[in-house]
Structures are given as structure tokens and as C-alpha cells.
PDB file of C-alpha atoms in Angstrom:
ATOM      1  CA  UNK A   1       4.731 -17.448  38.213  1.00  0.00           C
ATOM      2  CA  UNK A   2       7.114 -18.398  35.417  1.00  0.00           C
ATOM      3  CA  UNK A   3       4.203 -19.249  33.084  1.00  0.00           C
ATOM      4  CA  UNK A   4       2.518 -15.949  33.807  1.00  0.00           C
ATOM      5  CA  UNK A   5       5.734 -14.037  33.342  1.00  0.00           C
ATOM      6  CA  UNK A   6       6.312 -15.785  30.028  1.00  0.00           C
ATOM      7  CA  UNK A   7       2.772 -14.952  28.919  1.00  0.00           C
ATOM      8  CA  UNK A   8       3.270 -11.344  29.929  1.00  0.00           C
ATOM      9  CA  UNK A   9       6.608 -11.035  28.177  1.00  0.00           C
ATOM     10  CA  UNK A  10       5.452 -12.622  24.925  1.00  0.00           C
ATOM     11  CA  UNK A  11       2.100 -10.874  24.589  1.00  0.00           C
ATOM     12  CA  UNK A  12       2.124  -8.748  21.446  1.00  0.00           C
ATOM     13  CA  UNK A  13      -0.254  -6.639  19.489  1.00  0.00           C
ATOM     14  CA  UNK A  14      -2.007  -8.474  16.663  1.00  0.00           C
ATOM     15  CA  UNK A  15      -0.895  -7.418  13.206  1.00  0.00           C
ATOM     16  CA  UNK A  16      -2.136  -7.979   9.702  1.00  0.00           C
ATOM     17  CA  UNK A  17       0.189 -10.180   7.692  1.00  0.00           C
ATOM     18  CA  UNK A  18      -0.742  -8.069   4.705  1.00  0.00           C
ATOM     19  CA  UNK A  19       0.616 -10.604   2.205  1.00  0.00           C
ATOM     20  CA  UNK A  20      -0.824 -10.225  -1.243  1.00  0.00           C
ATOM     21  CA  UNK A  21      -1.406 -13.089  -3.637  1.00  0.00           C
ATOM     22  CA  UNK A  22       0.050 -12.838  -7.156  1.00  0.00           C
ATOM     23  CA  UNK A  23      -3.361 -11.972  -8.550  1.00  0.00           C
ATOM     24  CA  UNK A  24      -3.855  -9.187  -6.024  1.00  0.00           C
ATOM     25  CA  UNK A  25      -0.590  -7.532  -6.979  1.00  0.00           C
ATOM     26  CA  UNK A  26      -2.058  -6.557 -10.331  1.00  0.00           C
ATOM     27  CA  UNK A  27      -4.943  -4.612  -8.799  1.00  0.00           C
ATOM     28  CA  UNK A  28      -2.725  -1.611  -8.130  1.00  0.00           C
ATOM     29  CA  UNK A  29      -2.783   0.416 -11.373  1.00  0.00           C
ATOM     30  CA  UNK A  30      -0.081   2.910 -10.469  1.00  0.00           C
ATOM     31  CA  UNK A  31      -0.005   5.778 -12.911  1.00  0.00           C
ATOM     32  CA  UNK A  32       2.412   8.639 -12.629  1.00  0.00           C
ATOM     33  CA  UNK A  33       0.980  11.920 -13.765  1.00  0.00           C
ATOM     34  CA  UNK A  34       2.736  13.419 -16.791  1.00  0.00           C
ATOM     35  CA  UNK A  35       5.417  15.879 -15.850  1.00  0.00           C
ATOM     36  CA  UNK A  36       5.543  14.769 -12.208  1.00  0.00           C
ATOM     37  CA  UNK A  37       8.822  15.555 -10.537  1.00  0.00           C
ATOM     38  CA  UNK A  38      10.032  12.208  -9.217  1.00  0.00           C
ATOM     39  CA  UNK A  39      12.218  13.934  -6.673  1.00  0.00           C
ATOM     40  CA  UNK A  40       9.349  15.669  -4.918  1.00  0.00           C
ATOM     41  CA  UNK A  41       8.351  14.298  -1.512  1.00  0.00           C
ATOM     42  CA  UNK A  42      11.102  11.721  -1.012  1.00  0.00           C
ATOM     43  CA  UNK A  43      13.874  14.323  -1.033  1.00  0.00           C
ATOM     44  CA  UNK A  44      12.305  15.950   2.033  1.00  0.00           C
ATOM     45  CA  UNK A  45      12.310  12.723   4.028  1.00  0.00           C
ATOM     46  CA  UNK A  46      14.782  12.201   6.855  1.00  0.00           C
ATOM     47  CA  UNK A  47      18.107  10.788   5.618  1.00  0.00           C
ATOM     48  CA  UNK A  48      17.869   7.709   7.840  1.00  0.00           C
ATOM     49  CA  UNK A  49      14.559   6.799   6.234  1.00  0.00           C
ATOM     50  CA  UNK A  50      16.318   6.214   2.936  1.00  0.00           C
ATOM     51  CA  UNK A  51      16.859   2.526   3.425  1.00  0.00           C
ATOM     52  CA  UNK A  52      14.516   0.170   5.199  1.00  0.00           C
ATOM     53  CA  UNK A  53      17.265  -2.012   6.610  1.00  0.00           C
ATOM     54  CA  UNK A  54      18.720   0.855   8.613  1.00  0.00           C
ATOM     55  CA  UNK A  55      15.742   1.088  10.951  1.00  0.00           C
ATOM     56  CA  UNK A  56      14.484  -2.132  12.440  1.00  0.00           C
ATOM     57  CA  UNK A  57      12.975  -1.000  15.742  1.00  0.00           C
ATOM     58  CA  UNK A  58       9.516  -0.625  14.247  1.00  0.00           C
ATOM     59  CA  UNK A  59       9.503  -3.842  12.249  1.00  0.00           C
ATOM     60  CA  UNK A  60       8.265  -6.029  15.139  1.00  0.00           C
ATOM     61  CA  UNK A  61       9.768  -9.102  13.475  1.00  0.00           C
ATOM     62  CA  UNK A  62       7.874  -8.676  10.211  1.00  0.00           C
ATOM     63  CA  UNK A  63      10.864  -8.398   7.881  1.00  0.00           C
ATOM     64  CA  UNK A  64      11.335  -5.877   5.097  1.00  0.00           C
ATOM     65  CA  UNK A  65       7.601  -5.792   4.393  1.00  0.00           C
ATOM     66  CA  UNK A  66       6.774  -4.868   7.996  1.00  0.00           C
ATOM     67  CA  UNK A  67       9.566  -2.308   8.171  1.00  0.00           C
ATOM     68  CA  UNK A  68       8.390  -0.589   4.995  1.00  0.00           C
ATOM     69  CA  UNK A  69       4.825  -0.444   6.338  1.00  0.00           C
ATOM     70  CA  UNK A  70       6.214   1.306   9.409  1.00  0.00           C
ATOM     71  CA  UNK A  71       8.307   3.727   7.367  1.00  0.00           C
ATOM     72  CA  UNK A  72       5.591   4.713   4.914  1.00  0.00           C
ATOM     73  CA  UNK A  73       2.927   4.823   7.617  1.00  0.00           C
ATOM     74  CA  UNK A  74       4.991   7.195   9.730  1.00  0.00           C
ATOM     75  CA  UNK A  75       5.684   9.415   6.724  1.00  0.00           C
ATOM     76  CA  UNK A  76       1.997   9.568   5.776  1.00  0.00           C
ATOM     77  CA  UNK A  77       0.825  10.337   9.303  1.00  0.00           C
ATOM     78  CA  UNK A  78       3.526  12.986   9.750  1.00  0.00           C
ATOM     79  CA  UNK A  79       2.510  14.653   6.485  1.00  0.00           C
ATOM     80  CA  UNK A  80       5.786  13.936   4.686  1.00  0.00           C
ATOM     81  CA  UNK A  81       3.742  12.079   2.056  1.00  0.00           C
ATOM     82  CA  UNK A  82       0.549  13.758   0.912  1.00  0.00           C
ATOM     83  CA  UNK A  83      -2.243  13.353  -1.600  1.00  0.00           C
ATOM     84  CA  UNK A  84      -0.701  15.808  -4.056  1.00  0.00           C
ATOM     85  CA  UNK A  85       1.003  13.040  -6.034  1.00  0.00           C
ATOM     86  CA  UNK A  86       0.652   9.255  -6.504  1.00  0.00           C
ATOM     87  CA  UNK A  87       2.843   6.765  -4.672  1.00  0.00           C
ATOM     88  CA  UNK A  88       4.824   5.043  -7.434  1.00  0.00           C
ATOM     89  CA  UNK A  89       6.166   1.567  -6.545  1.00  0.00           C
ATOM     90  CA  UNK A  90       9.362   1.920  -8.598  1.00  0.00           C
ATOM     91  CA  UNK A  91      10.156   5.179  -6.867  1.00  0.00           C
ATOM     92  CA  UNK A  92       9.476   3.734  -3.410  1.00  0.00           C
ATOM     93  CA  UNK A  93      11.482   0.595  -4.177  1.00  0.00           C
ATOM     94  CA  UNK A  94      14.501   2.620  -5.299  1.00  0.00           C
ATOM     95  CA  UNK A  95      14.304   4.971  -2.335  1.00  0.00           C
ATOM     96  CA  UNK A  96      14.046   2.207   0.270  1.00  0.00           C
ATOM     97  CA  UNK A  97      16.041  -0.435  -1.648  1.00  0.00           C
ATOM     98  CA  UNK A  98      13.328  -3.104  -1.600  1.00  0.00           C
ATOM     99  CA  UNK A  99      11.620  -5.146  -4.308  1.00  0.00           C
ATOM    100  CA  UNK A 100       8.438  -4.168  -6.124  1.00  0.00           C
ATOM    101  CA  UNK A 101       6.638  -7.075  -4.426  1.00  0.00           C
ATOM    102  CA  UNK A 102       7.558  -5.772  -0.960  1.00  0.00           C
ATOM    103  CA  UNK A 103       6.310  -2.327  -1.968  1.00  0.00           C
ATOM    104  CA  UNK A 104       2.988  -3.671  -3.226  1.00  0.00           C
ATOM    105  CA  UNK A 105       2.435  -5.786  -0.119  1.00  0.00           C
ATOM    106  CA  UNK A 106       3.185  -2.801   2.094  1.00  0.00           C
ATOM    107  CA  UNK A 107       0.824  -0.514   0.201  1.00  0.00           C
ATOM    108  CA  UNK A 108      -1.863  -3.177   0.447  1.00  0.00           C
ATOM    109  CA  UNK A 109      -1.563  -3.112   4.255  1.00  0.00           C
ATOM    110  CA  UNK A 110      -1.676   0.684   4.298  1.00  0.00           C
ATOM    111  CA  UNK A 111      -4.799   0.560   2.137  1.00  0.00           C
ATOM    112  CA  UNK A 112      -6.436  -1.794   4.645  1.00  0.00           C
ATOM    113  CA  UNK A 113      -5.670   0.758   7.354  1.00  0.00           C
ATOM    114  CA  UNK A 114      -7.396   3.457   5.309  1.00  0.00           C
ATOM    115  CA  UNK A 115      -4.229   5.479   4.755  1.00  0.00           C
ATOM    116  CA  UNK A 116      -4.091   5.085   0.958  1.00  0.00           C
ATOM    117  CA  UNK A 117      -6.397   4.101  -1.875  1.00  0.00           C
ATOM    118  CA  UNK A 118      -5.688   2.642  -5.313  1.00  0.00           C
ATOM    119  CA  UNK A 119      -7.781   3.731  -8.302  1.00  0.00           C
ATOM    120  CA  UNK A 120      -7.483   2.955 -12.028  1.00  0.00           C
ATOM    121  CA  UNK A 121      -5.797   5.717 -14.040  1.00  0.00           C
ATOM    122  CA  UNK A 122      -5.132   7.617 -10.814  1.00  0.00           C
ATOM    123  CA  UNK A 123      -2.711   5.415  -8.923  1.00  0.00           C
ATOM    124  CA  UNK A 124      -2.311   5.057  -5.185  1.00  0.00           C
ATOM    125  CA  UNK A 125      -2.733   8.229  -3.179  1.00  0.00           C
ATOM    126  CA  UNK A 126      -2.863   9.202   0.462  1.00  0.00           C
ATOM    127  CA  UNK A 127      -6.425   9.446   1.802  1.00  0.00           C
ATOM    128  CA  UNK A 128      -7.687  12.230   4.104  1.00  0.00           C
ATOM    129  CA  UNK A 129      -7.439  11.726   7.867  1.00  0.00           C
ATOM    130  CA  UNK A 130     -11.200  11.237   8.067  1.00  0.00           C
ATOM    131  CA  UNK A 131     -10.769   7.953   6.145  1.00  0.00           C
ATOM    132  CA  UNK A 132      -7.987   6.546   8.346  1.00  0.00           C
ATOM    133  CA  UNK A 133      -8.698   3.694  10.745  1.00  0.00           C
ATOM    134  CA  UNK A 134      -7.802   5.732  13.813  1.00  0.00           C
ATOM    135  CA  UNK A 135      -8.390   2.724  16.075  1.00  0.00           C
ATOM    136  CA  UNK A 136      -5.640   0.718  14.386  1.00  0.00           C
ATOM    137  CA  UNK A 137      -2.795   0.190  16.912  1.00  0.00           C
ATOM    138  CA  UNK A 138      -0.124   1.113  14.349  1.00  0.00           C
ATOM    139  CA  UNK A 139      -1.847   4.383  13.443  1.00  0.00           C
ATOM    140  CA  UNK A 140      -2.313   5.157  17.128  1.00  0.00           C
ATOM    141  CA  UNK A 141       1.421   4.786  17.643  1.00  0.00           C
ATOM    142  CA  UNK A 142       2.389   6.722  14.520  1.00  0.00           C
ATOM    143  CA  UNK A 143       0.123   9.612  15.498  1.00  0.00           C
ATOM    144  CA  UNK A 144       1.433   9.566  19.060  1.00  0.00           C
ATOM    145  CA  UNK A 145       4.973  10.194  17.864  1.00  0.00           C
ATOM    146  CA  UNK A 146       4.121  12.602  15.041  1.00  0.00           C
ATOM    147  CA  UNK A 147       2.873  16.177  14.747  1.00  0.00           C
ATOM    148  CA  UNK A 148      -0.562  15.089  16.012  1.00  0.00           C
ATOM    149  CA  UNK A 149       0.890  13.699  19.245  1.00  0.00           C
ATOM    150  CA  UNK A 150      -1.007  16.022  21.595  1.00  0.00           C
ATOM    151  CA  UNK A 151      -4.387  15.334  19.992  1.00  0.00           C
ATOM    152  CA  UNK A 152      -3.677  11.589  19.866  1.00  0.00           C
ATOM    153  CA  UNK A 153      -2.753  11.318  23.526  1.00  0.00           C
ATOM    154  CA  UNK A 154      -5.693  13.423  24.631  1.00  0.00           C
ATOM    155  CA  UNK A 155      -8.076  11.324  22.558  1.00  0.00           C
ATOM    156  CA  UNK A 156      -6.593   8.109  23.933  1.00  0.00           C
ATOM    157  CA  UNK A 157      -7.014   9.338  27.496  1.00  0.00           C
ATOM    158  CA  UNK A 158     -10.617  10.271  26.835  1.00  0.00           C
ATOM    159  CA  UNK A 159     -11.276   6.902  25.216  1.00  0.00           C
ATOM    160  CA  UNK A 160      -9.737   5.012  28.113  1.00  0.00           C
ATOM    161  CA  UNK A 161     -11.843   7.055  30.525  1.00  0.00           C
ATOM    162  CA  UNK A 162     -14.902   5.811  28.659  1.00  0.00           C
ATOM    163  CA  UNK A 163     -13.893   2.174  28.137  1.00  0.00           C
ATOM    164  CA  UNK A 164     -12.082   1.015  31.247  1.00  0.00           C
ATOM    165  CA  UNK A 165     -14.389   2.060  34.102  1.00  0.00           C
ATOM    166  CA  UNK A 166     -17.265   0.349  32.268  1.00  0.00           C
ATOM    167  CA  UNK A 167     -15.138  -2.751  31.684  1.00  0.00           C
ATOM    168  CA  UNK A 168     -14.252  -2.863  35.387  1.00  0.00           C
ATOM    169  CA  UNK A 169     -17.921  -2.673  36.366  1.00  0.00           C
ATOM    170  CA  UNK A 170     -18.889  -5.445  33.954  1.00  0.00           C
ATOM    171  CA  UNK A 171     -15.942  -7.635  34.910  1.00  0.00           C
ATOM    172  CA  UNK A 172     -17.175  -7.765  38.498  1.00  0.00           C
ATOM    173  CA  UNK A 173     -20.094  -9.858  37.314  1.00  0.00           C
ATOM    174  CA  UNK A 174     -17.903 -12.513  35.691  1.00  0.00           C
ATOM    175  CA  UNK A 175     -16.136 -14.191  38.598  1.00  0.00           C
ATOM    176  CA  UNK A 176     -13.689 -16.494  36.813  1.00  0.00           C
ATOM    177  CA  UNK A 177     -11.142 -17.783  39.281  1.00  0.00           C
ATOM    178  CA  UNK A 178      -8.414 -18.255  36.700  1.00  0.00           C
ATOM    179  CA  UNK A 179      -8.645 -14.651  35.501  1.00  0.00           C
ATOM    180  CA  UNK A 180      -8.959 -13.370  39.054  1.00  0.00           C
ATOM    181  CA  UNK A 181      -5.723 -15.180  39.925  1.00  0.00           C
ATOM    182  CA  UNK A 182      -3.932 -13.797  36.870  1.00  0.00           C
ATOM    183  CA  UNK A 183      -4.995 -10.258  37.778  1.00  0.00           C
ATOM    184  CA  UNK A 184      -3.709 -10.840  41.314  1.00  0.00           C
ATOM    185  CA  UNK A 185      -0.422 -12.151  39.931  1.00  0.00           C
ATOM    186  CA  UNK A 186      -0.060  -9.099  37.712  1.00  0.00           C
ATOM    187  CA  UNK A 187      -0.458  -6.804  40.726  1.00  0.00           C
ATOM    188  CA  UNK A 188       2.191  -8.833  42.578  1.00  0.00           C
ATOM    189  CA  UNK A 189       4.562  -8.559  39.625  1.00  0.00           C
ATOM    190  CA  UNK A 190       3.940  -4.812  39.457  1.00  0.00           C
ATOM    191  CA  UNK A 191       4.665  -4.501  43.194  1.00  0.00           C
ATOM    192  CA  UNK A 192       7.914  -6.426  42.872  1.00  0.00           C
ATOM    193  CA  UNK A 193       8.933  -4.396  39.806  1.00  0.00           C
ATOM    194  CA  UNK A 194       8.174  -1.160  41.640  1.00  0.00           C
ATOM    195  CA  UNK A 195      10.422  -2.212  44.516  1.00  0.00           C
ATOM    196  CA  UNK A 196      13.203  -3.077  42.070  1.00  0.00           C
ATOM    197  CA  UNK A 197      12.792   0.105  40.050  1.00  0.00           C
ATOM    198  CA  UNK A 198      12.022  -2.018  36.978  1.00  0.00           C
ATOM    199  CA  UNK A 199       9.713   0.239  34.947  1.00  0.00           C
ATOM    200  CA  UNK A 200       9.685  -2.087  31.924  1.00  0.00           C
ATOM    201  CA  UNK A 201       8.398  -5.104  33.847  1.00  0.00           C
ATOM    202  CA  UNK A 202       5.885  -2.883  35.623  1.00  0.00           C
ATOM    203  CA  UNK A 203       4.588  -1.619  32.284  1.00  0.00           C
ATOM    204  CA  UNK A 204       4.277  -5.126  30.830  1.00  0.00           C
ATOM    205  CA  UNK A 205       2.350  -6.401  33.840  1.00  0.00           C
ATOM    206  CA  UNK A 206       0.179  -3.290  33.750  1.00  0.00           C
ATOM    207  CA  UNK A 207      -0.609  -3.888  30.085  1.00  0.00           C
ATOM    208  CA  UNK A 208      -1.537  -7.501  30.831  1.00  0.00           C
ATOM    209  CA  UNK A 209      -3.744  -6.382  33.721  1.00  0.00           C
ATOM    210  CA  UNK A 210      -5.796  -3.956  31.658  1.00  0.00           C
ATOM    211  CA  UNK A 211      -6.112  -6.322  28.697  1.00  0.00           C
ATOM    212  CA  UNK A 212      -7.369  -9.109  30.967  1.00  0.00           C
ATOM    213  CA  UNK A 213      -9.858  -6.797  32.628  1.00  0.00           C
ATOM    214  CA  UNK A 214     -11.424  -5.825  29.313  1.00  0.00           C
ATOM    215  CA  UNK A 215     -11.448  -9.388  28.023  1.00  0.00           C
ATOM    216  CA  UNK A 216     -13.302 -10.675  31.093  1.00  0.00           C
ATOM    217  CA  UNK A 217     -15.968  -7.952  30.951  1.00  0.00           C
ATOM    218  CA  UNK A 218     -18.176 -10.249  28.891  1.00  0.00           C
ATOM    219  CA  UNK A 219     -18.770  -7.708  26.145  1.00  0.00           C
ATOM    220  CA  UNK A 220     -17.286  -8.707  22.795  1.00  0.00           C
ATOM    221  CA  UNK A 221     -17.364  -5.181  21.430  1.00  0.00           C
ATOM    222  CA  UNK A 222     -15.383  -3.943  24.421  1.00  0.00           C
ATOM    223  CA  UNK A 223     -13.012  -6.882  24.033  1.00  0.00           C
ATOM    224  CA  UNK A 224     -12.388  -5.786  20.469  1.00  0.00           C
ATOM    225  CA  UNK A 225     -11.113  -2.481  21.857  1.00  0.00           C
ATOM    226  CA  UNK A 226      -8.503  -4.093  24.124  1.00  0.00           C
ATOM    227  CA  UNK A 227      -5.833  -3.464  21.490  1.00  0.00           C
ATOM    228  CA  UNK A 228      -6.536   0.253  21.728  1.00  0.00           C
ATOM    229  CA  UNK A 229      -5.904   0.246  25.462  1.00  0.00           C
ATOM    230  CA  UNK A 230      -2.697  -1.728  24.927  1.00  0.00           C
ATOM    231  CA  UNK A 231      -1.565   0.813  22.352  1.00  0.00           C
ATOM    232  CA  UNK A 232      -2.407   3.655  24.728  1.00  0.00           C
ATOM    233  CA  UNK A 233      -0.336   2.039  27.483  1.00  0.00           C
ATOM    234  CA  UNK A 234       2.493   1.429  25.022  1.00  0.00           C
ATOM    235  CA  UNK A 235       2.708   5.093  24.075  1.00  0.00           C
ATOM    236  CA  UNK A 236       4.738   7.130  26.540  1.00  0.00           C
ATOM    237  CA  UNK A 237       5.082  10.835  27.139  1.00  0.00           C
ATOM    238  CA  UNK A 238       1.401  11.695  26.937  1.00  0.00           C
ATOM    239  CA  UNK A 239      -0.982  12.927  29.616  1.00  0.00           C
ATOM    240  CA  UNK A 240       0.097  11.300  32.851  1.00  0.00           C
ATOM    241  CA  UNK A 241      -2.169   8.704  34.437  1.00  0.00           C
ATOM    242  CA  UNK A 242      -1.637   6.214  37.216  1.00  0.00           C
ATOM    243  CA  UNK A 243      -0.523   3.615  34.696  1.00  0.00           C
ATOM    244  CA  UNK A 244       2.218   5.714  33.144  1.00  0.00           C
ATOM    245  CA  UNK A 245       4.263   6.515  36.246  1.00  0.00           C
ATOM    246  CA  UNK A 246       4.809   3.512  38.527  1.00  0.00           C
ATOM    247  CA  UNK A 247       4.228   4.441  42.168  1.00  0.00           C
ATOM    248  CA  UNK A 248       2.587   3.137  45.322  1.00  0.00           C
ATOM    249  CA  UNK A 249      -0.658   5.006  44.666  1.00  0.00           C
ATOM    250  CA  UNK A 250      -1.066   3.462  41.238  1.00  0.00           C
ATOM    251  CA  UNK A 251      -0.298   0.024  42.631  1.00  0.00           C
ATOM    252  CA  UNK A 252      -2.857   0.488  45.412  1.00  0.00           C
ATOM    253  CA  UNK A 253      -5.616   1.363  42.936  1.00  0.00           C
ATOM    254  CA  UNK A 254      -4.849  -1.758  40.898  1.00  0.00           C
ATOM    255  CA  UNK A 255      -5.109  -3.813  44.077  1.00  0.00           C
ATOM    256  CA  UNK A 256      -8.457  -2.171  44.950  1.00  0.00           C
ATOM    257  CA  UNK A 257      -9.798  -3.104  41.519  1.00  0.00           C
ATOM    258  CA  UNK A 258      -8.823  -6.740  42.098  1.00  0.00           C
ATOM    259  CA  UNK A 259     -10.459  -6.731  45.538  1.00  0.00           C
ATOM    260  CA  UNK A 260     -13.660  -5.228  44.132  1.00  0.00           C
ATOM    261  CA  UNK A 261     -13.773  -7.833  41.379  1.00  0.00           C
ATOM    262  CA  UNK A 262     -13.266 -10.628  43.885  1.00  0.00           C
ATOM    263  CA  UNK A 263     -16.188  -9.275  45.908  1.00  0.00           C
ATOM    264  CA  UNK A 264     -18.392  -8.856  42.854  1.00  0.00           C
ATOM    265  CA  UNK A 265     -18.716  -5.135  43.581  1.00  0.00           C
ATOM    266  CA  UNK A 266     -19.045  -3.492  40.159  1.00  0.00           C
ATOM    267  CA  UNK A 267     -19.531   0.027  41.516  1.00  0.00           C
ATOM    268  CA  UNK A 268     -16.355  -0.209  43.608  1.00  0.00           C
ATOM    269  CA  UNK A 269     -14.388  -1.622  40.677  1.00  0.00           C
ATOM    270  CA  UNK A 270     -15.576   1.216  38.444  1.00  0.00           C
ATOM    271  CA  UNK A 271     -14.727   3.846  41.059  1.00  0.00           C
ATOM    272  CA  UNK A 272     -11.259   2.394  41.627  1.00  0.00           C
ATOM    273  CA  UNK A 273     -10.578   2.447  37.890  1.00  0.00           C
ATOM    274  CA  UNK A 274     -11.608   6.084  37.628  1.00  0.00           C
ATOM    275  CA  UNK A 275      -9.288   6.905  40.509  1.00  0.00           C
ATOM    276  CA  UNK A 276      -6.480   4.999  38.828  1.00  0.00           C
ATOM    277  CA  UNK A 277      -6.848   7.072  35.667  1.00  0.00           C
ATOM    278  CA  UNK A 278      -6.704  10.350  37.616  1.00  0.00           C
ATOM    279  CA  UNK A 279      -4.179   9.914  40.411  1.00  0.00           C
ATOM    280  CA  UNK A 280      -1.792  12.680  39.375  1.00  0.00           C
ATOM    281  CA  UNK A 281      -1.996  16.498  39.525  1.00  0.00           C
ATOM    282  CA  UNK A 282      -2.191  16.512  35.732  1.00  0.00           C
ATOM    283  CA  UNK A 283      -5.735  15.164  36.080  1.00  0.00           C
ATOM    284  CA  UNK A 284      -7.209  18.106  34.209  1.00  0.00           C
ATOM    285  CA  UNK A 285      -5.357  16.908  31.113  1.00  0.00           C
ATOM    286  CA  UNK A 286      -6.838  13.443  31.448  1.00  0.00           C
ATOM    287  CA  UNK A 287     -10.416  13.733  32.619  1.00  0.00           C
ATOM    288  CA  UNK A 288     -12.632  14.672  29.673  1.00  0.00           C
ATOM    289  CA  UNK A 289     -14.092  18.138  30.034  1.00  0.00           C
ATOM    290  CA  UNK A 290     -16.938  19.781  28.093  1.00  0.00           C
ATOM    291  CA  UNK A 291     -15.740  21.371  24.867  1.00  0.00           C
ATOM    292  CA  UNK A 292     -16.941  24.538  23.265  1.00  0.00           C
ATOM    293  CA  UNK A 293     -18.401  24.073  19.779  1.00  0.00           C
TER     294      UNK A 293
END
């Protein structure tokens, strides 16, 4: 149990290191348009965003570079930084009190996520939403806590409804005893946490459960999407599903999934997963419905 608990507690979302080599730093030809007001954009930011060191919750242990990625990413997604003017490294460095190297490394990561682009004689500018990597766990989180929160949470619910029932069906055909035991252990941990009123431990075990289920489905493309499900479970306050409010009904559906997997019953596993995702009265906000075009 201790090994499983340690695994559950230390599991973390994968993240790009985003470190640029000296040669790569020169590929950002930042150019500030003549007559640009250097005060525009940054002056409208929240006061506590002024210095990276003041906000460490989003850094996830990645130092100043990781914190700046979080800060700039949140500002871009929220619309505080737009495509109307280039992002100038000196200006960013002064505003957030970090070095030019940290700024360049951070912008490189944001470029990899599709949020910005660097062009000669144009500089680095924010790209349209259509170019963003919307499946990136960081962007999922930033959108979930920004102005697009309702759309993000609805889209995540719809995506989970598509991914997880299929993963449950496929997982029933891959009877690995070690994974089956880990899933059983996660349900036991969730049950104990529910009895203790420990929502945090419940959520961590739940996250581990769903990640394992996708990974054992035997479909590498589905496995690649496991980070999306983890991000969806990490985001709170959205449309309510069985995984977001610990209760006996949610726990029972998790147990039914494990039983169906143990019996190799893919249809039962799929049905139990669908029930898990729609166990609350708010089901109409979760189950995808036809849209008018």
C-alpha cells in the first residue's frame, strides 16, 4: 500500500523543460514597432503579476523559467496580452524582474504550445486561438480558470465522454494482473478517503485510476490523451461528474468498472464508465447533446 500511495502522491503531469541552447536564443528577432507605447498591455495586468517571485503556486518546481511561463500563459489566454503589439524581452524582463535568458526560454516554451510565434522584422506576437495546442495540459488549466472557463469545462466533459468509455471497453481485453491490482487498490484508497472526508487523497487516487485505465487500453493514441483526462480531473468547479464530488455512488461505479475489467466484460466496463460520468442531476451539462449549426 505504501508503494502505491507514494506512486499516487508523486505522479505529476509531464512538462516541457523548454530550455533553449545559446544558439537558439538568437532565433528570436524581437523588433519593437516605431512609436509603440511601452506601457501598453503590462499596465493593465494585475498588480501581483508584476514580479514572478511573488507567485509560486503555478511554478510546479520549475524555477523562475517555469513561473514566467505560467504568468505569461495565463495573461495570453485571459486576453491581457494580445496580438496588437510584439512581446519585447527587455520589457517583460523589467516587468517581472527576470533575466533576458529566462524570458527567451519562457517564450520558446509558449511558442511550442502554439501561443506565440517569432518572425524576423516582426517580433514575437500572440497567435490566434485556432493555432493554440488546446490539448496541452497547461493551456487546459489556464483556460479553465480564465474567461473561457465555461467553454473549456464543457469541452473537457465532452472529450472525457468520448475517450473514457472507449478506454474502459478496450481495457477489459487486456487482463494484466498488476494493473488490475493497482486499480483495486485505488478504489480502496478512495473508499478510505471518503470515510475520512479526505477529498484531496480521493482526488489523487481517482486521477491515478483513470490514468491507469487509459494506459492499459492497449491503444497508444488513447494513451497519449491520458494527460488530458488528468488535467480535466485536476480542474475543479466545472460541470459536476461522479469524479468531482466524492460520494458513495461515485465509489460504487469505480468498483463496478474494476469488476467488469476483472471479468473481461468490455460492455459492462463501458456502461459503468458512462454511468460514472453522469451520476449527478447536472447530467445535462455533461452529456454531449446535439448542437444547432
